[in-house]
CSV table of C-alpha atoms in Angstrom, one decimal:
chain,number,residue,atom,x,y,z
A,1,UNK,CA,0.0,0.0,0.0
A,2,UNK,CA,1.1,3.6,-0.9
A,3,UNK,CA,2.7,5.9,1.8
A,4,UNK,CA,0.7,9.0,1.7
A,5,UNK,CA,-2.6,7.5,0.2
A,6,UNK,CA,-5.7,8.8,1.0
A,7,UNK,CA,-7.5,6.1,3.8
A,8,UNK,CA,-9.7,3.0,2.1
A,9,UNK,CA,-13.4,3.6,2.3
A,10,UNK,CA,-14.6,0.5,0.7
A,11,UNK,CA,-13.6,-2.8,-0.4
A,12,UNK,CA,-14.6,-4.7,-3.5
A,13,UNK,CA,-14.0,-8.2,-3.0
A,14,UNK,CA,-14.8,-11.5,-5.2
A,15,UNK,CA,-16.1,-14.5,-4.9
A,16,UNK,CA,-15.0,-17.9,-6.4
A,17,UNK,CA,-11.4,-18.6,-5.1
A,18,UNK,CA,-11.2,-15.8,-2.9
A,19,UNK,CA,-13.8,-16.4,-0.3
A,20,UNK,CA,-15.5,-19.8,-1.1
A,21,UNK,CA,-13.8,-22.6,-3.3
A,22,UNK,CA,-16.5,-23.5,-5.3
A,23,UNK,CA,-14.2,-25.7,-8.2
A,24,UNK,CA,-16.2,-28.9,-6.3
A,25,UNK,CA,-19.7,-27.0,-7.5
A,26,UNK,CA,-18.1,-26.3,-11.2
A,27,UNK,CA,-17.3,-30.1,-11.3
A,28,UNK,CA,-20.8,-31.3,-10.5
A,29,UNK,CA,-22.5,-29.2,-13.1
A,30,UNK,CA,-20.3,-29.1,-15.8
A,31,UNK,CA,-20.1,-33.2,-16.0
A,32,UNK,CA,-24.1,-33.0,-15.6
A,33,UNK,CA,-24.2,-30.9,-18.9
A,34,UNK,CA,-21.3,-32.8,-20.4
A,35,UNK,CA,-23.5,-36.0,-19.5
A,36,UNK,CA,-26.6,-34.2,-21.6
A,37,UNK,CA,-24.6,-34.4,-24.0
A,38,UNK,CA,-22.8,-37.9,-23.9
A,39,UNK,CA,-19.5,-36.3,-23.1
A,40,UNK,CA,-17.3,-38.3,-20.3
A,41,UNK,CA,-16.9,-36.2,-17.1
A,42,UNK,CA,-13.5,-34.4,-16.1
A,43,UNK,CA,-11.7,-33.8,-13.3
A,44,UNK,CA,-12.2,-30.7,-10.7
A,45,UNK,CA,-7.5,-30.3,-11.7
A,46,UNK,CA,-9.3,-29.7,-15.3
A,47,UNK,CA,-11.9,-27.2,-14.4
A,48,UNK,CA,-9.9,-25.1,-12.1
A,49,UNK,CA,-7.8,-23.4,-14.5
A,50,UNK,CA,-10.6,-22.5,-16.5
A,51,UNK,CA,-12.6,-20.7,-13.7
A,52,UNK,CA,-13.0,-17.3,-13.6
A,53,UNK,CA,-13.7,-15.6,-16.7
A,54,UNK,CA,-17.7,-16.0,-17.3
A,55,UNK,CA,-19.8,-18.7,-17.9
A,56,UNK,CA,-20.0,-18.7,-21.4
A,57,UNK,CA,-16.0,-18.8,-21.3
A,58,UNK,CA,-16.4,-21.7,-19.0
A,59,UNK,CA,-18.7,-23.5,-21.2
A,60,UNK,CA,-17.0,-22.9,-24.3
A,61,UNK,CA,-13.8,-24.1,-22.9
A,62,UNK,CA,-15.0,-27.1,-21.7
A,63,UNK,CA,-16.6,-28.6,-25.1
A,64,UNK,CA,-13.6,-27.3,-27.0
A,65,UNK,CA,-12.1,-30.5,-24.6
A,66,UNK,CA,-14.1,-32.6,-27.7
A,67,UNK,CA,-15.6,-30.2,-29.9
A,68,UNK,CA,-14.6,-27.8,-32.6
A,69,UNK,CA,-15.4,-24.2,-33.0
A,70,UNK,CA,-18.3,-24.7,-35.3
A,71,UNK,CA,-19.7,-27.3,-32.9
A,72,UNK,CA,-19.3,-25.4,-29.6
A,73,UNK,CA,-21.3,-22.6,-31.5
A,74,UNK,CA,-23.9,-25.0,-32.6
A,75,UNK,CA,-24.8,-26.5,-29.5
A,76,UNK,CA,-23.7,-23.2,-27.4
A,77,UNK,CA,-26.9,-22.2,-26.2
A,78,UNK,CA,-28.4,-25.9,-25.5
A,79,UNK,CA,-25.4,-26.2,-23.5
A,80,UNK,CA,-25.6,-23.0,-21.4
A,81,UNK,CA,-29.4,-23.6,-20.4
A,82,UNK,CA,-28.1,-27.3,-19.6
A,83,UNK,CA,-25.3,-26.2,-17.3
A,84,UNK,CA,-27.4,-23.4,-15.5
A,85,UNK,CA,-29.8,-25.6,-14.8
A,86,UNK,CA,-27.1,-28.3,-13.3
A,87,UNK,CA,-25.5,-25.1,-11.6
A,88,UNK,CA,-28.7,-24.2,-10.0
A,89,UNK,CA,-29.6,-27.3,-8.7
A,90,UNK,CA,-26.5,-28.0,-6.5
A,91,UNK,CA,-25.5,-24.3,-6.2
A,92,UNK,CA,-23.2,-24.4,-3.1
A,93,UNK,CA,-23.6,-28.2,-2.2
A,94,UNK,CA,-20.1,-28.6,-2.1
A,95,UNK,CA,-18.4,-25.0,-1.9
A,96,UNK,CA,-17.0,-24.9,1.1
A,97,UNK,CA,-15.9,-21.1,2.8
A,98,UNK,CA,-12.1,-20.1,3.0
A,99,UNK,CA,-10.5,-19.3,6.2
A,100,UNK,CA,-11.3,-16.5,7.9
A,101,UNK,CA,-13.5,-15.4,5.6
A,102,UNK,CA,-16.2,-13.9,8.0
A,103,UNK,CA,-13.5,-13.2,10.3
A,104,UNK,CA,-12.1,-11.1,7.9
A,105,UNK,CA,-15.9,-9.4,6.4
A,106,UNK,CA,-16.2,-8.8,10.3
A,107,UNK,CA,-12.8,-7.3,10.6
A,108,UNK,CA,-13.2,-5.3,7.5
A,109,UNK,CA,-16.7,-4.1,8.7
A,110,UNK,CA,-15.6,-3.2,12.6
A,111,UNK,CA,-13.0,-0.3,10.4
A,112,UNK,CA,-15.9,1.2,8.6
A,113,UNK,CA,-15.3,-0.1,5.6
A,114,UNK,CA,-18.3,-0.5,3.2
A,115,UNK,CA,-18.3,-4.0,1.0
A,116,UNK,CA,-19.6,-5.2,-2.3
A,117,UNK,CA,-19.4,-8.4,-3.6
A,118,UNK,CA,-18.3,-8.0,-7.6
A,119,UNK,CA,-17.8,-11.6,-9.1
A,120,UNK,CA,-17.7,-12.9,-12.7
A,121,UNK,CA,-20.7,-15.4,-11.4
A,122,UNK,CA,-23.9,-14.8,-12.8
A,123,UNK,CA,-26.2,-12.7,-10.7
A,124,UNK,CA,-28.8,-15.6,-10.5
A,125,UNK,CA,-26.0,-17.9,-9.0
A,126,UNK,CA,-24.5,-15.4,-6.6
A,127,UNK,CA,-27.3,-14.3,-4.4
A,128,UNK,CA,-28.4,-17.7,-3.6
A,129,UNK,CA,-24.9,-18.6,-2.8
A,130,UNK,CA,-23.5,-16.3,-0.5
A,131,UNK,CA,-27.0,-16.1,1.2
A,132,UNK,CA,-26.2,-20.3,1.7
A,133,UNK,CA,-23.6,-19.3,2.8
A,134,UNK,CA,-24.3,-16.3,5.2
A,135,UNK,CA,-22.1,-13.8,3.8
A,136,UNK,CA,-24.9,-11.9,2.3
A,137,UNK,CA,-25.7,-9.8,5.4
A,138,UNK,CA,-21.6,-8.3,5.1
A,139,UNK,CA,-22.1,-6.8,1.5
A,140,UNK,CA,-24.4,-3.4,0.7
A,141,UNK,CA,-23.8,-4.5,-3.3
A,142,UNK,CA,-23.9,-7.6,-5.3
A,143,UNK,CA,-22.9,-7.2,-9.0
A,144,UNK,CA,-22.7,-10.8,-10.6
A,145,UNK,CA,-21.2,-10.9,-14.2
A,146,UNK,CA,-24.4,-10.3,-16.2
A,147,UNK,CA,-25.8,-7.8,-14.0
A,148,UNK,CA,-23.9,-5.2,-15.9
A,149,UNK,CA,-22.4,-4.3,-20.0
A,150,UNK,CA,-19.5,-5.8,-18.5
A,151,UNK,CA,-17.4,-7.9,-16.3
A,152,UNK,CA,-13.9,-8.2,-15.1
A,153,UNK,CA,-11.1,-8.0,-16.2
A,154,UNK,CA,-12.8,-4.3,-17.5
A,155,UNK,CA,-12.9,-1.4,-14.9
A,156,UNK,CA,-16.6,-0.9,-15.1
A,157,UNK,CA,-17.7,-3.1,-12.5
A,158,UNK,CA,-15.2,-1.5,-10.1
A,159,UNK,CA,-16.1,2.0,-11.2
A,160,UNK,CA,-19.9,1.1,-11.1
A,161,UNK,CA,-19.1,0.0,-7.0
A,162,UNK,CA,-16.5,3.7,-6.5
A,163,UNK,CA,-20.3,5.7,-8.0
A,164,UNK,CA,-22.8,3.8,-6.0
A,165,UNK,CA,-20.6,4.3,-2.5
A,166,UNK,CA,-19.4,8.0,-3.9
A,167,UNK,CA,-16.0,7.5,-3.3
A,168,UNK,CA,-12.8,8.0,-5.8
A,169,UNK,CA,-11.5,5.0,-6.6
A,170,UNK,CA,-8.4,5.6,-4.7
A,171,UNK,CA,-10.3,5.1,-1.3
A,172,UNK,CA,-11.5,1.8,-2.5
A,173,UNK,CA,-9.5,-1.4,-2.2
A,174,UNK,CA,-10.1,-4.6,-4.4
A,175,UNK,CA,-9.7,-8.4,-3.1
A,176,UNK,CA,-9.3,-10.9,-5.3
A,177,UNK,CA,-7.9,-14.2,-6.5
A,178,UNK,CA,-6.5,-13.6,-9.8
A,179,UNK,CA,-5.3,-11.3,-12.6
A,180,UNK,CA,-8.7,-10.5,-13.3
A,181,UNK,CA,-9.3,-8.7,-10.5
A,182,UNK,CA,-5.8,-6.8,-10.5
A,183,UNK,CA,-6.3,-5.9,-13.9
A,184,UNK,CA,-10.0,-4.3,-13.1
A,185,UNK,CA,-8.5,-2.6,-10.2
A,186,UNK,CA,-5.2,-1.3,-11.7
A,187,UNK,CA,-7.7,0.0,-14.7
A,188,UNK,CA,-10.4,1.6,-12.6
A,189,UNK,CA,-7.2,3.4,-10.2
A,190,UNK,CA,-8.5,1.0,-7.1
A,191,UNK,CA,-5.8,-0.7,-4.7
A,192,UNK,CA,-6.0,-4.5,-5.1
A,193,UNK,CA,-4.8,-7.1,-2.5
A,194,UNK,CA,-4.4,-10.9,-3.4
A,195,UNK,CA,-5.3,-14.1,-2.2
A,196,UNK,CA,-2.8,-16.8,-2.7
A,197,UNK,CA,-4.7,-19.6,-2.8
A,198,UNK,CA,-7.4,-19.1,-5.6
A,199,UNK,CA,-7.7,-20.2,-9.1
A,200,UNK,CA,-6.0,-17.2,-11.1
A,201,UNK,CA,-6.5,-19.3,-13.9
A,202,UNK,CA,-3.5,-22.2,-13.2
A,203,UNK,CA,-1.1,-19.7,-12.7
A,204,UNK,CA,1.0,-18.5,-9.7
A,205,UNK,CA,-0.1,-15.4,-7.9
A,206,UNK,CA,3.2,-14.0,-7.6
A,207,UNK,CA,2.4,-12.7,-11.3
A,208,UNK,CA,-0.2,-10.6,-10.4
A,209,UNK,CA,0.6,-6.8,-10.3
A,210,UNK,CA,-1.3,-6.5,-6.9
A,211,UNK,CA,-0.2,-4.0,-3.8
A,212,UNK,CA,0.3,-7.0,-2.3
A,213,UNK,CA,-0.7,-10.5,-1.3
A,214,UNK,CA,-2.3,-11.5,1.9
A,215,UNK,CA,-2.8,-14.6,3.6
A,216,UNK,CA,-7.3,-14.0,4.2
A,217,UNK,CA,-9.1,-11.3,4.7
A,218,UNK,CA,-8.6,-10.8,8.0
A,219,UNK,CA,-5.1,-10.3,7.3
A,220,UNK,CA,-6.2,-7.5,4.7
A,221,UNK,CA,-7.9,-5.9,7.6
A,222,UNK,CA,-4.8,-6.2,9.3
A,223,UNK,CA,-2.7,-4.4,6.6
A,224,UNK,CA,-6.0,-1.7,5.7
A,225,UNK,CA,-6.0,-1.0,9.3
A,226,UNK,CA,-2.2,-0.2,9.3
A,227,UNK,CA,-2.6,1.9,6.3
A,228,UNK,CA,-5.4,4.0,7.3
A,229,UNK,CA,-3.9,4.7,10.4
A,230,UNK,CA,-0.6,6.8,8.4
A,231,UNK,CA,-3.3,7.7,5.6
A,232,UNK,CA,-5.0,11.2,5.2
């Protein structure tokens, strides 16, 4: 974090891979539409790398495991409505919560902070889940990846959280998983923090151009506490 920054106001943190692990949720519905369509299941060591981006990113790199272009665009649609309606029937059966998780929402909340949820998830997936999973109550806003033109890595999400709270983005820190969230952040002139033990799409997080990684989110507390308290 930047000596002399103004104080965080807010925090914008993700979903998949940063506070549940929902890979064991994207195995059970992607092999029940890959089953619709007489395609042998994969592994969740697969899947992981793939999460992150979107579901119809997710979909279409998962038939491109057997199928051509032409015939991921033919049966694209068929295949969507079959995974959302896998995904919807076992939406957070097996996603489990990271570590001090609501620790860390709590820790977060007890310096003032104000919270939204932004995640590449659709909308229709998201608020069921983190309801499930009582994290709802923590965030003000929800913004799943359909809910707006679009979704990270673009700013807009970001930007669309800095209007709603009224702050610049430069009081507003992001937490997040992978380079999606960096780049959304470094774009929209938020702070971003990483979590080390997410998806970022199979690769190490030590590439992410973050302000720095931490261990949960009550260790971001930690280090947003230490930074407002120097902060103007």
């Amino acid at each position: 974090m930047r000596a002399g920054a103004k104080a965080i106001k807010a925090a914008i943190i993700d979903l998949d891979g940063t506070m549940l692990h929902t890979v064991p949720d994207f195995e059970l519905a992607l092999n029940g539409m890959r089953a619709d369509f007489g395609l042998a299941p994969v592994t969740a060591e697969i899947i992981e790398p793939m999460v992150g981006k979107g579901s119809e990113k997710l979909i279409r790199d998962v038939l491109a495991l057997d199928y051509d272009a032409a015939r991921i665009d033919a049966v694209f649609n068929d295949a969507m409505a079959a995974y959302q309606r896998h995904y919807l029937a076992i939406n957070g059966a097996r996603s489990t919560l990271y570590p001090d998780v609501v620790e860390g929402l709590q820790a977060l909340k007890a310096l003032g902070l104000r919270l939204a949820c932004v995640t590449n998830k659709p909308i229709a997936f998201t608020t069921p889940l983190l309801a499930q999973k009582g994290l709802a109550p923590h965030f003000e806003l929800v913004y799943g990846g359909d809910s707006l033109p679009k979704k990270k890595p673009d700013p807009l999400p970001l930007l669309q959280v800095c209007r709603d709270f009224d702050l610049a983005p430069s009081q507003v820190v992001a937490i997040g998983d992978s380079s999606n969230d960096a780049e959304a952040a470094r774009a929209a002139g938020c702070f971003v923090l990483t979590v080390p033990y997410g998806y970022n799409h199979g690769k190490p997080v030590q590439t992410i151009n973050s302000d720095g990684i931490v261990d949960s989110l009550l260790d971001a507390a930690k280090l947003i506490s230490v930074h407002n308290s120097t902060s103007h």
